[in-house]
CSV table of C-alpha atoms in Angstrom, one decimal:
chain,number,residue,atom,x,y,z
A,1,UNK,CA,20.5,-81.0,8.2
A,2,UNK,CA,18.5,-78.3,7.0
A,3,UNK,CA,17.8,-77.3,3.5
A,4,UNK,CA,19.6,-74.8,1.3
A,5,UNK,CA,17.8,-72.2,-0.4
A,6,UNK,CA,19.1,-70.6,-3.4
A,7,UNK,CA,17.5,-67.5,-4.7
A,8,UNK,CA,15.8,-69.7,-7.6
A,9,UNK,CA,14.0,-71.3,-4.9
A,10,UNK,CA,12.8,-68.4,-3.4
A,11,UNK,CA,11.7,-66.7,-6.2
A,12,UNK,CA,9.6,-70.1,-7.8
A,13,UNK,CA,7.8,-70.7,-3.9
A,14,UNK,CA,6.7,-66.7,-4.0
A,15,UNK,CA,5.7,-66.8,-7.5
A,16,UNK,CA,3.4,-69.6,-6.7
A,17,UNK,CA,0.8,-67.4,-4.7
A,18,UNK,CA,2.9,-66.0,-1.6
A,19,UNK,CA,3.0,-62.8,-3.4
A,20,UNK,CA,1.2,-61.3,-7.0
A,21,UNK,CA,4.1,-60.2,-9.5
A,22,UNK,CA,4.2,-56.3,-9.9
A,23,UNK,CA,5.0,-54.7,-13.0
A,24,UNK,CA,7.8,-52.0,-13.2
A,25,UNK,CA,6.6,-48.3,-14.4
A,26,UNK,CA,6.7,-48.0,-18.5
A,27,UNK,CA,7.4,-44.6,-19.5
A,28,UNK,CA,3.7,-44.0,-19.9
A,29,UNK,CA,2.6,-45.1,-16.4
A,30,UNK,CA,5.0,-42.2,-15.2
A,31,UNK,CA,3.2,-39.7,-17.9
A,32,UNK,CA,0.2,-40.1,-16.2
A,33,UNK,CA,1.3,-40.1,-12.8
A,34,UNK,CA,3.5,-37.1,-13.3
A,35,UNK,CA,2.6,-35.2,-16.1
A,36,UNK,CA,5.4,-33.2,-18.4
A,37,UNK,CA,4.1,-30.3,-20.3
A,38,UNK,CA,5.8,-27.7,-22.2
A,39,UNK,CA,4.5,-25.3,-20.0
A,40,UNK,CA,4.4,-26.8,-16.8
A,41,UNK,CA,7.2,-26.7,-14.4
A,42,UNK,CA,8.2,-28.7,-11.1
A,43,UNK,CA,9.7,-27.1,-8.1
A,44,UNK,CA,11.5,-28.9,-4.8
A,45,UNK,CA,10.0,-28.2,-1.3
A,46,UNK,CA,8.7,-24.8,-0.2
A,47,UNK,CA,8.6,-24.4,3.2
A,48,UNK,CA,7.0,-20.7,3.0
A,49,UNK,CA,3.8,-22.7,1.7
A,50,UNK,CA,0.5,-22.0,3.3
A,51,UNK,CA,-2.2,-22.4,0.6
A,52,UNK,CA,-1.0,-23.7,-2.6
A,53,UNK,CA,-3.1,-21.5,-4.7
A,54,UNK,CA,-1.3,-18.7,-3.1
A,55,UNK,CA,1.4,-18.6,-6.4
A,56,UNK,CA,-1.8,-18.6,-8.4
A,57,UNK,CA,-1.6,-14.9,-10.3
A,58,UNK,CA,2.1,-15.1,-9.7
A,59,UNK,CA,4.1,-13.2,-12.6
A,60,UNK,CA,7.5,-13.9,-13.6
A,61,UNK,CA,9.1,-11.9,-16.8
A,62,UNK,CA,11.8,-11.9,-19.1
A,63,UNK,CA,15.2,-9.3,-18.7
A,64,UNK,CA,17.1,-9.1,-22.2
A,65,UNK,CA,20.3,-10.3,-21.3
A,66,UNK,CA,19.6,-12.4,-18.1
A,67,UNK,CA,19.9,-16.1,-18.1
A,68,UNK,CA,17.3,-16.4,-15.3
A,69,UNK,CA,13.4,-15.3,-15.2
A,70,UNK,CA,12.7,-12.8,-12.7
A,71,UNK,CA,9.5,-12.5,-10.2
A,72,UNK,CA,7.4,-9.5,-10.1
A,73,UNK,CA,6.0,-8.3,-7.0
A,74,UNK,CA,2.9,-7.8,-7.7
A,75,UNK,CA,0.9,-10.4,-8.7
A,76,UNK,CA,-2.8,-11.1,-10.7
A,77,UNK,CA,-5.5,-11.1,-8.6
A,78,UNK,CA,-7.7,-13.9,-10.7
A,79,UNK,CA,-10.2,-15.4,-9.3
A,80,UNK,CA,-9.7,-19.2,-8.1
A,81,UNK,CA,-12.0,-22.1,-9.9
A,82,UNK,CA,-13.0,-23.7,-6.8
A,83,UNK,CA,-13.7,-27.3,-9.1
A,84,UNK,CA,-10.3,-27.5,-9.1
A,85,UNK,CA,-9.4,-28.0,-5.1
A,86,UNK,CA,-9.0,-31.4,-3.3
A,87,UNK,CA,-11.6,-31.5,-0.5
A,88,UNK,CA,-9.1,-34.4,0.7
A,89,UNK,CA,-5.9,-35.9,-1.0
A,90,UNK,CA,-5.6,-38.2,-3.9
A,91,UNK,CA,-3.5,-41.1,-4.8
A,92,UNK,CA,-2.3,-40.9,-8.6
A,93,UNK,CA,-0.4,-44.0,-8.7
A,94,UNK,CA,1.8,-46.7,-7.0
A,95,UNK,CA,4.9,-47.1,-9.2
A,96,UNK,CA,8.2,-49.9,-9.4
A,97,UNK,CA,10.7,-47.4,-10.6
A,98,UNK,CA,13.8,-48.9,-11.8
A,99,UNK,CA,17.1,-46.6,-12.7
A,100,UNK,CA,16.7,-46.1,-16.1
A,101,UNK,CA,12.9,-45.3,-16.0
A,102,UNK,CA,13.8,-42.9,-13.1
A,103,UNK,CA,16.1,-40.6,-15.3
A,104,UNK,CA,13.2,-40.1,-17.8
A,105,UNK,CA,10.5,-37.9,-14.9
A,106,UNK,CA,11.4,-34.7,-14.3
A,107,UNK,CA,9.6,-34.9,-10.8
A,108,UNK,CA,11.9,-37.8,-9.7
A,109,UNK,CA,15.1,-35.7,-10.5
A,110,UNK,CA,13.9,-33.5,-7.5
A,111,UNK,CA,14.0,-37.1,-5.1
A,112,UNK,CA,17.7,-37.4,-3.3
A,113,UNK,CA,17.9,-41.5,-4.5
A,114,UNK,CA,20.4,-42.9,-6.8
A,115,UNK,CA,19.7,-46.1,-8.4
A,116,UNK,CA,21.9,-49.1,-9.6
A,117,UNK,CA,20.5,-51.6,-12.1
A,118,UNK,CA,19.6,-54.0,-8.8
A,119,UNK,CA,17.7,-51.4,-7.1
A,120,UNK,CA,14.3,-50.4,-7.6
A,121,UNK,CA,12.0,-47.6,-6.0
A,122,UNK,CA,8.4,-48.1,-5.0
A,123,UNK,CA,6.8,-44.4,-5.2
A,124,UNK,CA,3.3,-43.3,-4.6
A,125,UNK,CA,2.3,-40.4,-5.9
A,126,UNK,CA,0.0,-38.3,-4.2
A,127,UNK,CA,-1.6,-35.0,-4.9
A,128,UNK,CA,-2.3,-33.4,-1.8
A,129,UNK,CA,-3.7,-29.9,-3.1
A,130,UNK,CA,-4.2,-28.0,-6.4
A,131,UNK,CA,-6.0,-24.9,-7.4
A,132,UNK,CA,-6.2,-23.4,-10.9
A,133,UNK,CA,-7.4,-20.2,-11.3
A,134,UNK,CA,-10.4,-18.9,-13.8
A,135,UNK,CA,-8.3,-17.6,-17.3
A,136,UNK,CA,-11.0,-16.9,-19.1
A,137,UNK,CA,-14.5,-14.7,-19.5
A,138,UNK,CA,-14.9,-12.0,-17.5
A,139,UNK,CA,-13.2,-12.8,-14.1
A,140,UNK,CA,-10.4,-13.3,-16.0
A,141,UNK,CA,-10.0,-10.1,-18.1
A,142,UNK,CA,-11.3,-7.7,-15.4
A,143,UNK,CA,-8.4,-9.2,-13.2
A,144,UNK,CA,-6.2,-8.8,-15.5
A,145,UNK,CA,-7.7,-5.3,-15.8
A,146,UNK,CA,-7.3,-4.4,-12.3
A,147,UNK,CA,-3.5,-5.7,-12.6
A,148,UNK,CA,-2.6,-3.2,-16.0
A,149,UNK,CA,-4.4,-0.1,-14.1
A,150,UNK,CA,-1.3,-0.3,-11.8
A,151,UNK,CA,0.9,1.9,-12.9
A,152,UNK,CA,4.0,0.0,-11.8
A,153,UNK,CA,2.4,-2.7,-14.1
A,154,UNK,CA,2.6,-0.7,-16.9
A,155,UNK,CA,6.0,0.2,-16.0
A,156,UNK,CA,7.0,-3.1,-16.7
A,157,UNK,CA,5.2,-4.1,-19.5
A,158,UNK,CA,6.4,-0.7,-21.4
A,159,UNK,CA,10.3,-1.5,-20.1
A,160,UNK,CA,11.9,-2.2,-23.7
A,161,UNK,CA,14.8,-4.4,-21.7
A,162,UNK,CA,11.7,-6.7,-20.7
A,163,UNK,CA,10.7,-10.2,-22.9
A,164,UNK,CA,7.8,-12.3,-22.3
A,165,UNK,CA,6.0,-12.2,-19.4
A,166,UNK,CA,4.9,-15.6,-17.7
A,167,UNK,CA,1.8,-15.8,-14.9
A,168,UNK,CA,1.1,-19.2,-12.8
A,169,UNK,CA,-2.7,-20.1,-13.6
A,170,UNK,CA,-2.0,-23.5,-12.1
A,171,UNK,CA,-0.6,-25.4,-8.8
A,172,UNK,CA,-0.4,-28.9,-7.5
A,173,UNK,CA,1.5,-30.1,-4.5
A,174,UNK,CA,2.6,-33.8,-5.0
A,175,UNK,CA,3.6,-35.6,-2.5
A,176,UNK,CA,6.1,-38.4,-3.1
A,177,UNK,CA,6.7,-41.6,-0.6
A,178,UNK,CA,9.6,-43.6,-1.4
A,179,UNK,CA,10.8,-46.9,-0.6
A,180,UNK,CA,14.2,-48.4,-1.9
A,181,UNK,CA,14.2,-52.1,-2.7
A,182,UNK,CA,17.4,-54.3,-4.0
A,183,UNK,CA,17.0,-57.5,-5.4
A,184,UNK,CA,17.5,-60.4,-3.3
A,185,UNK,CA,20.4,-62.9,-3.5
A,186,UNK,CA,20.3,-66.0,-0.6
A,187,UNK,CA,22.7,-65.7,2.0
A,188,UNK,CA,22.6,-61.8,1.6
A,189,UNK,CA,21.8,-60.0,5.0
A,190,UNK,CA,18.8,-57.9,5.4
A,191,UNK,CA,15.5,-57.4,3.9
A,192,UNK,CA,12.6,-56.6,6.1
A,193,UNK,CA,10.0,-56.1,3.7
A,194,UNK,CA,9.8,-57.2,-0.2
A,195,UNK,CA,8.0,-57.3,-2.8
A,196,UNK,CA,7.6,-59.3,-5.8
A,197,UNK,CA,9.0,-57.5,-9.2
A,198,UNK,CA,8.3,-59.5,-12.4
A,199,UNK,CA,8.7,-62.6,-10.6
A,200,UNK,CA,12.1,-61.8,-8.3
A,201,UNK,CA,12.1,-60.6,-5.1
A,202,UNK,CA,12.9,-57.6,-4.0
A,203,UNK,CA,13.8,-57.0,-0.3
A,204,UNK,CA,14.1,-53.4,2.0
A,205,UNK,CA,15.1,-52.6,5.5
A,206,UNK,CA,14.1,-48.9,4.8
A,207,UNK,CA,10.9,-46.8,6.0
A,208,UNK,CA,8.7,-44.8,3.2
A,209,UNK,CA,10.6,-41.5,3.0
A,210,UNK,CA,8.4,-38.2,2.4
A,211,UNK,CA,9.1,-35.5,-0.6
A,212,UNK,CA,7.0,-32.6,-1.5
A,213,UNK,CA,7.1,-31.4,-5.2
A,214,UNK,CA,5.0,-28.5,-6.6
A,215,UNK,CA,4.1,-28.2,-10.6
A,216,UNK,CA,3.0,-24.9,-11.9
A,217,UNK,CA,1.3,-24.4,-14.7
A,218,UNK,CA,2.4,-21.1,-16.7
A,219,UNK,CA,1.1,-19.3,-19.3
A,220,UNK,CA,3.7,-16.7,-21.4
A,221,UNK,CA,3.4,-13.7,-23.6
A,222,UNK,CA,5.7,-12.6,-26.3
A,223,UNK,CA,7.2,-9.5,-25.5
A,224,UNK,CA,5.4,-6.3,-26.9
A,225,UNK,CA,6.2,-2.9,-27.2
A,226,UNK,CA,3.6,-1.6,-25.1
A,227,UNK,CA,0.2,-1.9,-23.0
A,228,UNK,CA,-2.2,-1.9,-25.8
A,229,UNK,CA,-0.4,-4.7,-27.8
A,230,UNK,CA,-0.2,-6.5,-24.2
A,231,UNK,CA,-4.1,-6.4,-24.0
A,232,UNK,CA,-4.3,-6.9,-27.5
A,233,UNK,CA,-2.4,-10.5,-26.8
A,234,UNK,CA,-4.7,-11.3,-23.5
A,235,UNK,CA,-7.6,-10.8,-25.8
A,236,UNK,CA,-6.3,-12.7,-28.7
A,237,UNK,CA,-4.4,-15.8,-26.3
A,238,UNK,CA,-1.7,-14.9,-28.5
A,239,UNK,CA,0.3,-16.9,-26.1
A,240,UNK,CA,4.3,-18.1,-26.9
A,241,UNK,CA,3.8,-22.3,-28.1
A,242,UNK,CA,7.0,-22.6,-30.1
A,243,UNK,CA,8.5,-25.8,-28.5
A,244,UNK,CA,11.9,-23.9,-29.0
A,245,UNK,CA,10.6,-21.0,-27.0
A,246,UNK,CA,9.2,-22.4,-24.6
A,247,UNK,CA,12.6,-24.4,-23.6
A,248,UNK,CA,14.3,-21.3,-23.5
A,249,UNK,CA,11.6,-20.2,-20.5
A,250,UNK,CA,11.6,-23.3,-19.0
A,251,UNK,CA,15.3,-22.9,-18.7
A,252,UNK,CA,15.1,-19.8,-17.4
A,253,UNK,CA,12.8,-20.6,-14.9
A,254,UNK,CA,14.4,-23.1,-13.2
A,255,UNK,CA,17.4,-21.2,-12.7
A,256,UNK,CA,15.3,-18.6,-11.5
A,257,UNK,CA,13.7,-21.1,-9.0
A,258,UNK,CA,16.7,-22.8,-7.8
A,259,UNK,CA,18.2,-19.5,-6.7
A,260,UNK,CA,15.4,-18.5,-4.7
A,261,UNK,CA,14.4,-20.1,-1.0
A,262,UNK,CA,11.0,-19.8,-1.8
A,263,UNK,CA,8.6,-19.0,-5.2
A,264,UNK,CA,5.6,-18.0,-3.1
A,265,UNK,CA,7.3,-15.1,-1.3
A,266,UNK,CA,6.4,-12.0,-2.4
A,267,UNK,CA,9.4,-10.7,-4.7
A,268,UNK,CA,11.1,-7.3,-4.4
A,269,UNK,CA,10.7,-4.4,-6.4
A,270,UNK,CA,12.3,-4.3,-9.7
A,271,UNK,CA,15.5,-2.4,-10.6
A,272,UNK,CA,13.8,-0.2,-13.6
């Protein structure tokens, strides 16, 4: 008669050198791997992306009254720092995820993968492009030159019914492969590949799914009254940092970006 095996037994022969225990992701480990800044901001797949430092410049302002930001149509043409492109890919991290860690990175909510306490997620984390763009010295203020000369610029910036102003001066596109893993029980069915997790297995019958996720980095003005106090804050980096302000943007930028089917279209003329 053959032997049983319980899921003790399993667990005690794989601890013993079949397979090296893997730690699940601390809140930390996610901080580094997907970075959460006041003033950075995560967006779902684009399919209208070509060039990721195409929403570099892009400007997004403030209407009194709305609950959502709204994009500009013409954007700052600053010059990109070409340091900060990937000649090839990197890999951030390899992450255990487990559902309460999960609930915690911004960046995950945009995955389509619900969690129970006896699943976990194994997610690589790859940045695939980024660009930044140069925001300060001279490229930065004869850009930003160029952009007030125009007088639909100053339109905007004059409009009392306008708040703070927002540009994109940095982009990454993650990429995110995911696998789902539930913890193994003997006699359960399935389990192609595992892997072990603090010393219990793990087991998966799924392929790595693929999902794209795009961070932008923003940088926003307080509203003014006119041009010269707008160059006046460009000069000064008299920039909004009040934690409570900058939620309210946030806020309003997502809303902005999860009514749109694309941020790196070219937005329509404004309504003033």
């Amino acid at each position: 008669m053959g032997d049983t095996f319980t899921t003790k037994h399993v667990n005690d022969a794989m601890n013993k050198g079949v397979a090296e225990a893997r730690p699940k992701a601390t809140t930390d480990d996610l901080q580094r791997a997907i970075p959460t800044r006041d003033a950075l901001r995560y967006v779902k797949n684009d399919t209208y992306v070509a060039d990721v430092s195409s929403i570099l410049g892009r400007v997004y302002y403030e209407k009194i009254g709305n609950d959502a930001l709204v994009p500009f149509f013409i954007s700052i043409a600053a010059a990109v720092d070409p340091n900060t492109k990937l000649s090839t890919p990197q890999t951030v991290s390899e992450l255990i995820v487990d559902s309460k860690i999960k609930g915690n990175a911004e960046a995950l909510s945009f995955l389509s993968v619900d969690l129970n306490a006896e699943e976990l997620l194994e997610v690589r984390v790859i940045n695939n492009a980024t660009a930044r763009v140069v925001d300060k010295g001279d490229e930065w203020e004869k850009a930003i030159e160029k952009w007030l000369n125009n007088p639909q610029c100053q339109k905007l910036i004059n409009n009392p019914t306008v708040g703070t102003i927002s540009i994109v001066t940095g982009a990454v596109q993650k990429y995110f492969t995911t696998k789902k893993y539930k913890k193994f029980e003997a006699g359960a069915k399935g389990g192609g590949w595992g892997v072990n997790v603090e010393g219990s297995l793990y087991t998966s019958t799924s392929q790595f799914d693929l999902s794209v996720i795009y961070g932008l980095d923003l940088v926003t003005f307080k509203q003014v009254e006119d041009v010269n106090e707008f160059v006046e804050n460009i000069a000064r980096k008299n920039i909004v940092k009040e934690p409570a302000a900058l939620a309210a943007v946030r806020k309003k930028f997502d809303r902005m970006a999860m009514s749109r089917p694309s941020l790196f279209r070219i937005a329509d003329r404004p309504d003033f």
